[in-house]
Amino acid sequence: MTGKRRAAVTTSPGGALRFAPLRLRPPRADEVVVRLAGCGICHTDLSCRSGVAAGSILGHEGAGIVERVGNAVRAVQPGDAVVLSYHSCGRCAACLRRHPAGCEHFWRLNFDFQRLDGSSGYLPPLHGHFFGQSAFATHALANERNLVRVAGDLPLATLAPLGCGLQTGAGTVINSLNLQAGERLLILGVGPVGLAAVMAAKLRGAAAIVALDHQRQRLACAGELGATQTLSDVRQIAQLPALDAVIDTTGEHGVIQAAWQRLRRGGTLALLTGGGVVKFSHDRRIISVIQGDAVPQQFIPYLIAQWRSGHFPFDRLLRFYPFGAINQALDAAQTGEAIKAVIRFD
């Protein structure tokens, strides 16, 4: 299964990606081959390229057209349009209670570059299965569990970023925090994840949506998308009224600590990076959020519906690059030149 298929693979730690032929084994019973139309670039891709083996295929915000399905697949058929998201096992206690983001095998399935049984559908020297998709390639070997069927008339490259970053930001507001109308929210860092949280908070009718970032472009965008106040200096947090919730996308201890001090009794701090430990408090809570606690097959269609009605205009964040310019796109995402870089395939 080679033909004109190719992948952008890692070389040296943090170095430029290079193109290599993509060689896949046939899909297993529950697997699907997807021809990619687009793939968003997420901060996780940027951080992981420094710590994975040469020949690894990153990319985990893919969207495209199903080309081939395993004999047990029922959710899609060849020709269907799909958005790809994170992978889960479907068998553990968390998955069985409809909380796949809490899957006990989440790390292995999404970061170990192999199937749960240790095998690979990618022929050496390639390493795939990143987030169950490895979408920095013309084709992805995905699983029935980590794809979402969408209408065939939608622009798939535009929808691709919904699979991770935008889902995480919006899901944190809607699912994890269950933010209510009239509440006050502070968002630390308004890259794509933070900006998705801004849009979701506006959807929920928040009374105050405060955005903190050091990049003027992002703050201007936050204001356009619904932020009621923007801050460029962490010291300004001390002047804010009491907050109902804080979302951190920075992992910076000093920033998180300053925001923690402004949380009201009963308020919630949502950590999306795992960093920035703060002092324990009995009257405020800290939660660690993965993928916005979203069930992709339910939440991504919801976001698409909100986008189509004009209430979740995430497409304003996107800048498209051809697959051949993937290294330029990665650099633009790293420097912030592009708020959300998206690879578009021919």
Short mmCIF file of C-alpha atoms in Angstrom, two decimals:
data_model
loop_
_atom_site.label_atom_id
_atom_site.label_comp_id
_atom_site.label_asym_id
_atom_site.label_seq_id
_atom_site.Cartn_x
_atom_site.Cartn_y
_atom_site.Cartn_z
CA MET A 1 0.00 0.00 0.00
CA THR A 2 2.46 2.64 -1.15
CA GLY A 3 1.67 4.32 -4.50
CA LYS A 4 1.87 8.08 -4.08
CA ARG A 5 1.32 7.87 -0.36
CA ARG A 6 3.83 9.74 1.74
CA ALA A 7 4.34 10.95 5.26
CA ALA A 8 6.26 13.77 6.94
CA VAL A 9 8.47 12.01 9.49
CA THR A 10 10.72 13.13 12.32
CA THR A 11 14.49 13.20 11.90
CA SER A 12 16.65 14.68 14.65
CA PRO A 13 15.06 15.90 17.92
CA GLY A 14 13.26 19.16 17.18
CA GLY A 15 14.54 19.16 13.61
CA ALA A 16 12.67 19.62 10.35
CA LEU A 17 10.43 16.83 9.14
CA ARG A 18 11.32 15.00 5.94
CA PHE A 19 9.06 13.24 3.46
CA ALA A 20 9.13 9.47 3.17
CA PRO A 21 6.99 6.84 1.40
CA LEU A 22 4.04 5.76 3.54
CA ARG A 23 3.77 1.99 3.82
CA LEU A 24 0.75 0.61 5.66
CA ARG A 25 -0.41 -2.88 6.44
CA PRO A 26 -4.07 -3.64 5.61
CA PRO A 27 -6.51 -2.37 8.26
CA ARG A 28 -7.56 -4.75 11.01
CA ALA A 29 -11.22 -5.59 11.60
CA ASP A 30 -11.90 -2.40 13.58
CA GLU A 31 -9.60 -0.09 11.61
CA VAL A 32 -10.14 2.39 8.80
CA VAL A 33 -7.84 3.91 6.17
CA VAL A 34 -8.57 7.60 5.66
CA ARG A 35 -7.27 9.78 2.83
CA LEU A 36 -6.47 13.08 4.52
CA ALA A 37 -7.91 16.40 3.37
CA GLY A 38 -6.40 18.44 6.19
CA CYS A 39 -4.64 18.29 9.56
CA GLY A 40 -4.33 20.96 12.20
CA ILE A 41 -1.03 21.55 13.97
CA CYS A 42 -1.31 21.37 17.75
CA HIS A 43 1.18 22.37 20.45
CA THR A 44 1.46 18.68 21.32
CA ASP A 45 2.91 18.02 17.87
CA LEU A 46 5.50 20.74 18.44
CA SER A 47 6.56 19.40 21.82
CA CYS A 48 6.57 15.74 20.83
CA ARG A 49 8.84 16.11 17.81
CA SER A 50 11.75 16.67 20.20
CA GLY A 51 11.25 13.42 22.08
CA VAL A 52 10.20 10.73 19.62
CA ALA A 53 12.18 8.29 17.51
CA ALA A 54 13.30 9.18 14.00
CA GLY A 55 10.72 8.05 11.47
CA SER A 56 7.74 8.92 13.69
CA ILE A 57 4.62 10.36 12.09
CA LEU A 58 2.95 13.01 14.23
CA GLY A 59 -0.32 14.82 13.53
CA HIS A 60 -3.53 14.27 15.46
CA GLU A 61 -6.11 16.71 14.11
CA GLY A 62 -6.91 15.01 10.82
CA ALA A 63 -9.98 15.00 8.60
CA GLY A 64 -10.60 13.27 5.30
CA ILE A 65 -12.42 10.62 3.31
CA VAL A 66 -12.67 6.96 4.26
CA GLU A 67 -10.98 4.76 1.64
CA ARG A 68 -11.05 1.31 3.22
CA VAL A 69 -12.66 -0.29 6.29
CA GLY A 70 -12.08 -3.44 8.31
CA ASN A 71 -14.75 -6.12 8.19
CA ALA A 72 -16.10 -5.29 11.66
CA VAL A 73 -16.48 -1.54 11.09
CA ARG A 74 -20.10 -0.35 11.12
CA ALA A 75 -19.90 3.38 11.84
CA VAL A 76 -18.56 4.39 8.40
CA GLN A 77 -18.08 3.07 4.90
CA PRO A 78 -15.77 4.02 2.01
CA GLY A 79 -16.56 7.50 0.74
CA ASP A 80 -17.70 8.89 4.09
CA ALA A 81 -16.25 12.18 5.33
CA VAL A 82 -14.75 12.02 8.82
CA VAL A 83 -12.99 14.10 11.45
CA LEU A 84 -10.38 12.23 13.50
CA SER A 85 -9.90 12.67 17.25
CA TYR A 86 -8.14 10.94 20.13
CA HIS A 87 -8.17 7.16 20.61
CA SER A 88 -9.63 5.12 23.48
CA CYS A 89 -9.94 1.40 24.17
CA GLY A 90 -13.72 1.10 24.56
CA ARG A 91 -13.39 -1.61 27.19
CA CYS A 92 -12.11 -0.07 30.43
CA ALA A 93 -14.37 1.29 33.19
CA ALA A 94 -14.07 4.90 31.99
CA CYS A 95 -14.91 4.03 28.40
CA LEU A 96 -17.87 1.89 29.47
CA ARG A 97 -19.33 4.82 31.39
CA ARG A 98 -19.01 7.03 28.29
CA HIS A 99 -15.94 8.93 29.44
CA PRO A 100 -13.32 7.99 26.81
CA ALA A 101 -11.05 10.90 27.75
CA GLY A 102 -10.48 9.06 31.03
CA CYS A 103 -9.53 5.79 29.28
CA GLU A 104 -7.05 3.88 31.41
CA HIS A 105 -5.01 3.19 28.26
CA PHE A 106 -5.11 6.80 27.02
CA TRP A 107 -1.35 7.35 27.18
CA ARG A 108 -0.44 4.10 25.44
CA LEU A 109 -3.03 4.46 22.71
CA ASN A 110 -2.24 8.07 21.92
CA PHE A 111 1.49 8.49 22.59
CA ASP A 112 3.19 5.10 22.29
CA PHE A 113 3.21 4.85 18.48
CA GLN A 114 1.76 1.35 18.50
CA ARG A 115 -1.47 -0.54 19.00
CA LEU A 116 -2.48 -1.60 22.48
CA ASP A 117 -1.13 -5.11 21.84
CA GLY A 118 2.26 -3.69 20.85
CA SER A 119 1.90 -4.29 17.10
CA SER A 120 2.03 -1.70 14.33
CA GLY A 121 0.17 -1.17 11.09
CA TYR A 122 3.13 0.83 9.76
CA LEU A 123 6.02 -0.91 8.07
CA PRO A 124 9.54 -0.15 9.38
CA PRO A 125 11.21 2.25 9.66
CA LEU A 126 7.97 4.20 10.21
CA HIS A 127 6.33 4.70 13.60
CA GLY A 128 2.61 5.56 13.47
CA HIS A 129 -0.60 5.32 15.51
CA PHE A 130 0.03 8.74 17.13
CA PHE A 131 -3.37 9.54 18.70
CA GLY A 132 -4.65 6.64 16.64
CA GLN A 133 -4.11 8.53 13.38
CA SER A 134 -0.61 9.97 12.65
CA ALA A 135 -2.17 12.50 10.29
CA PHE A 136 0.99 14.21 9.01
CA ALA A 137 0.60 11.93 6.01
CA THR A 138 -1.55 11.57 2.93
CA HIS A 139 -3.35 8.66 4.59
CA ALA A 140 -4.11 7.68 8.19
CA LEU A 141 -4.71 4.27 9.71
CA ALA A 142 -7.40 5.08 12.27
CA ASN A 143 -9.81 3.12 14.45
CA GLU A 144 -13.58 3.12 14.34
CA ARG A 145 -13.56 4.61 17.86
CA ASN A 146 -11.56 7.74 17.06
CA LEU A 147 -13.41 9.03 14.02
CA VAL A 148 -16.55 11.10 13.65
CA ARG A 149 -18.65 10.94 10.49
CA VAL A 150 -19.65 14.38 9.16
CA ALA A 151 -21.64 15.69 6.22
CA GLY A 152 -19.85 15.23 2.92
CA ASP A 153 -20.46 18.80 1.76
CA LEU A 154 -18.45 20.37 4.58
CA PRO A 155 -14.89 21.75 4.10
CA LEU A 156 -12.86 19.00 5.73
CA ALA A 157 -9.57 20.90 6.03
CA THR A 158 -11.44 23.59 7.96
CA LEU A 159 -13.00 21.03 10.31
CA ALA A 160 -9.73 19.17 11.01
CA PRO A 161 -8.65 21.25 14.07
CA LEU A 162 -11.85 20.31 15.91
CA GLY A 163 -10.36 16.91 16.76
CA CYS A 164 -8.08 18.08 19.59
CA GLY A 165 -7.21 21.68 20.47
CA LEU A 166 -10.54 23.35 19.77
CA GLN A 167 -12.43 20.45 21.30
CA THR A 168 -10.25 20.72 24.42
CA GLY A 169 -10.79 24.45 24.92
CA ALA A 170 -14.52 24.44 24.26
CA GLY A 171 -15.06 21.17 26.10
CA THR A 172 -13.35 22.48 29.23
CA VAL A 173 -15.88 25.31 29.40
CA ILE A 174 -18.96 23.30 28.48
CA ASN A 175 -18.25 19.82 29.86
CA SER A 176 -15.57 20.03 32.55
CA LEU A 177 -16.56 23.33 34.17
CA ASN A 178 -20.19 23.39 33.04
CA LEU A 179 -19.87 27.18 33.03
CA GLN A 180 -23.19 28.90 33.71
CA ALA A 181 -24.65 32.12 32.38
CA GLY A 182 -23.54 35.08 34.48
CA GLU A 183 -20.32 33.49 35.74
CA ARG A 184 -16.87 35.04 35.49
CA LEU A 185 -14.02 33.21 33.71
CA LEU A 186 -10.31 33.96 33.33
CA ILE A 187 -8.39 32.21 30.54
CA LEU A 188 -4.61 32.08 30.88
CA GLY A 189 -3.12 31.92 27.41
CA VAL A 190 -5.29 32.44 24.34
CA GLY A 191 -3.72 30.33 21.65
CA PRO A 192 -6.14 28.07 19.76
CA VAL A 193 -7.20 26.19 22.91
CA GLY A 194 -7.76 29.38 24.89
CA LEU A 195 -9.60 31.07 22.04
CA ALA A 196 -11.90 28.07 21.74
CA ALA A 197 -12.63 28.55 25.44
CA VAL A 198 -13.41 32.23 24.80
CA MET A 199 -15.95 31.31 22.11
CA ALA A 200 -17.50 28.60 24.28
CA ALA A 201 -17.79 30.97 27.26
CA LYS A 202 -19.62 33.44 25.07
CA LEU A 203 -21.92 30.62 23.97
CA ARG A 204 -22.70 29.90 27.62
CA GLY A 205 -23.51 33.54 28.40
CA ALA A 206 -20.61 34.25 30.78
CA ALA A 207 -20.81 37.68 32.39
CA ALA A 208 -17.04 38.20 32.19
CA ILE A 209 -14.54 36.52 29.89
CA VAL A 210 -11.04 37.72 30.72
CA ALA A 211 -8.13 36.73 28.47
CA LEU A 212 -4.46 36.93 29.46
CA ASP A 213 -1.67 36.59 26.90
CA HIS A 214 1.55 38.35 25.91
CA GLN A 215 0.84 38.31 22.17
CA ARG A 216 -1.15 41.28 20.91
CA GLN A 217 -2.50 39.38 17.91
CA ARG A 218 -4.06 36.77 20.17
CA LEU A 219 -5.52 39.33 22.56
CA ALA A 220 -7.05 41.26 19.66
CA CYS A 221 -8.58 38.05 18.36
CA ALA A 222 -9.89 37.19 21.84
CA GLY A 223 -11.62 40.56 22.01
CA GLU A 224 -13.22 40.03 18.62
CA LEU A 225 -14.44 36.56 19.59
CA GLY A 226 -16.08 37.49 22.88
CA ALA A 227 -13.56 38.37 25.59
CA THR A 228 -14.92 41.21 27.70
CA GLN A 229 -11.44 42.16 28.98
CA THR A 230 -7.89 41.43 27.85
CA LEU A 231 -4.74 41.51 29.98
CA SER A 232 -1.11 41.53 28.87
CA ASP A 233 0.56 41.58 32.29
CA VAL A 234 0.12 38.95 35.01
CA ARG A 235 0.12 41.74 37.62
CA GLN A 236 -3.23 42.93 36.27
CA ILE A 237 -4.89 39.76 37.56
CA ALA A 238 -4.76 41.12 41.12
CA GLN A 239 -7.18 43.89 40.12
CA LEU A 240 -9.89 41.52 38.89
CA PRO A 241 -13.10 40.90 40.85
CA ALA A 242 -13.57 37.39 42.23
CA LEU A 243 -13.67 34.70 39.57
CA ASP A 244 -15.88 31.65 39.26
CA ALA A 245 -13.39 29.71 37.15
CA VAL A 246 -9.90 29.86 35.65
CA ILE A 247 -8.61 27.87 32.68
CA ASP A 248 -4.84 27.57 32.35
CA THR A 249 -3.18 26.68 29.04
CA THR A 250 0.29 28.00 29.99
CA GLY A 251 1.66 25.70 32.70
CA GLU A 252 3.46 28.72 34.20
CA HIS A 253 3.47 28.57 38.00
CA GLY A 254 3.53 32.32 38.68
CA VAL A 255 0.64 33.00 36.35
CA ILE A 256 -1.44 30.16 37.77
CA GLN A 257 -0.72 31.22 41.36
CA ALA A 258 -1.84 34.79 40.65
CA ALA A 259 -5.08 33.56 39.11
CA TRP A 260 -5.65 31.12 41.98
CA GLN A 261 -5.71 34.03 44.41
CA ARG A 262 -8.65 35.59 42.56
CA LEU A 263 -10.86 32.47 42.63
CA ARG A 264 -13.95 32.81 44.80
CA ARG A 265 -14.88 30.23 47.42
CA GLY A 266 -16.11 27.21 45.51
CA GLY A 267 -14.40 28.34 42.31
CA THR A 268 -12.54 25.97 40.01
CA LEU A 269 -9.12 26.02 38.38
CA ALA A 270 -8.89 23.83 35.26
CA LEU A 271 -5.35 22.80 34.31
CA LEU A 272 -4.88 21.75 30.69
CA THR A 273 -1.09 21.30 30.71
CA GLY A 274 -0.41 19.42 33.95
CA GLY A 275 1.95 22.13 35.14
CA GLY A 276 1.92 24.86 37.76
CA VAL A 277 1.09 23.21 41.09
CA VAL A 278 -0.63 25.53 43.58
CA LYS A 279 -1.27 25.30 47.31
CA PHE A 280 -4.17 23.07 48.31
CA SER A 281 -7.36 24.80 49.45
CA HIS A 282 -10.52 23.34 50.96
CA ASP A 283 -12.79 25.99 49.48
CA ARG A 284 -11.55 25.98 45.89
CA ARG A 285 -10.91 23.04 43.63
CA ILE A 286 -8.38 22.08 40.96
CA ILE A 287 -9.22 19.78 38.08
CA SER A 288 -6.94 18.36 35.40
CA VAL A 289 -8.70 18.21 32.05
CA ILE A 290 -7.95 15.96 29.07
CA GLN A 291 -9.63 16.65 25.72
CA GLY A 292 -12.29 18.79 27.39
CA ASP A 293 -13.92 15.63 28.76
CA ALA A 294 -15.52 15.37 25.33
CA VAL A 295 -17.04 12.36 23.64
CA PRO A 296 -15.95 13.27 20.08
CA GLN A 297 -18.89 11.60 18.33
CA GLN A 298 -21.23 13.87 20.28
CA PHE A 299 -19.20 17.01 20.86
CA ILE A 300 -17.65 17.57 17.43
CA PRO A 301 -21.07 17.55 15.69
CA TYR A 302 -22.25 20.03 18.34
CA LEU A 303 -19.32 22.36 17.57
CA ILE A 304 -19.95 22.05 13.85
CA ALA A 305 -23.59 22.99 14.37
CA GLN A 306 -22.57 26.01 16.43
CA TRP A 307 -20.06 27.01 13.74
CA ARG A 308 -22.63 26.72 10.97
CA SER A 309 -25.02 28.94 12.94
CA GLY A 310 -22.30 31.57 13.44
CA HIS A 311 -21.83 31.02 17.19
CA PHE A 312 -18.44 29.27 17.13
CA PRO A 313 -16.42 31.04 14.38
CA PHE A 314 -13.22 29.03 14.83
CA ASP A 315 -12.42 29.30 11.12
CA ARG A 316 -11.22 32.84 11.79
CA LEU A 317 -8.20 31.38 13.59
CA LEU A 318 -6.98 29.23 10.72
CA ARG A 319 -4.13 29.71 8.28
CA PHE A 320 -3.66 27.02 5.63
CA TYR A 321 -0.43 25.58 4.27
CA PRO A 322 0.14 22.94 1.58
CA PHE A 323 1.49 19.60 2.79
CA GLY A 324 4.80 20.32 1.07
CA ALA A 325 5.23 23.36 3.33
CA ILE A 326 4.64 21.49 6.57
CA ASN A 327 7.90 22.71 8.13
CA GLN A 328 6.92 26.30 7.39
CA ALA A 329 3.57 25.61 9.03
CA LEU A 330 5.25 24.11 12.11
CA ASP A 331 7.49 27.17 12.42
CA ALA A 332 4.50 29.50 12.08
CA ALA A 333 2.68 27.62 14.82
CA GLN A 334 5.78 27.64 17.06
CA THR A 335 6.38 31.40 16.75
CA GLY A 336 2.72 32.37 16.87
CA GLU A 337 2.81 33.81 13.35
CA ALA A 338 -0.23 31.62 12.72
CA ILE A 339 -2.78 31.29 15.51
CA LYS A 340 -3.83 27.92 14.12
CA ALA A 341 -1.81 26.44 11.27
CA VAL A 342 -3.58 23.79 9.21
CA ILE A 343 -2.09 21.50 6.58
CA ARG A 344 -4.21 21.15 3.46
CA PHE A 345 -3.63 18.11 1.24
CA ASP A 346 -4.18 18.02 -2.51
#
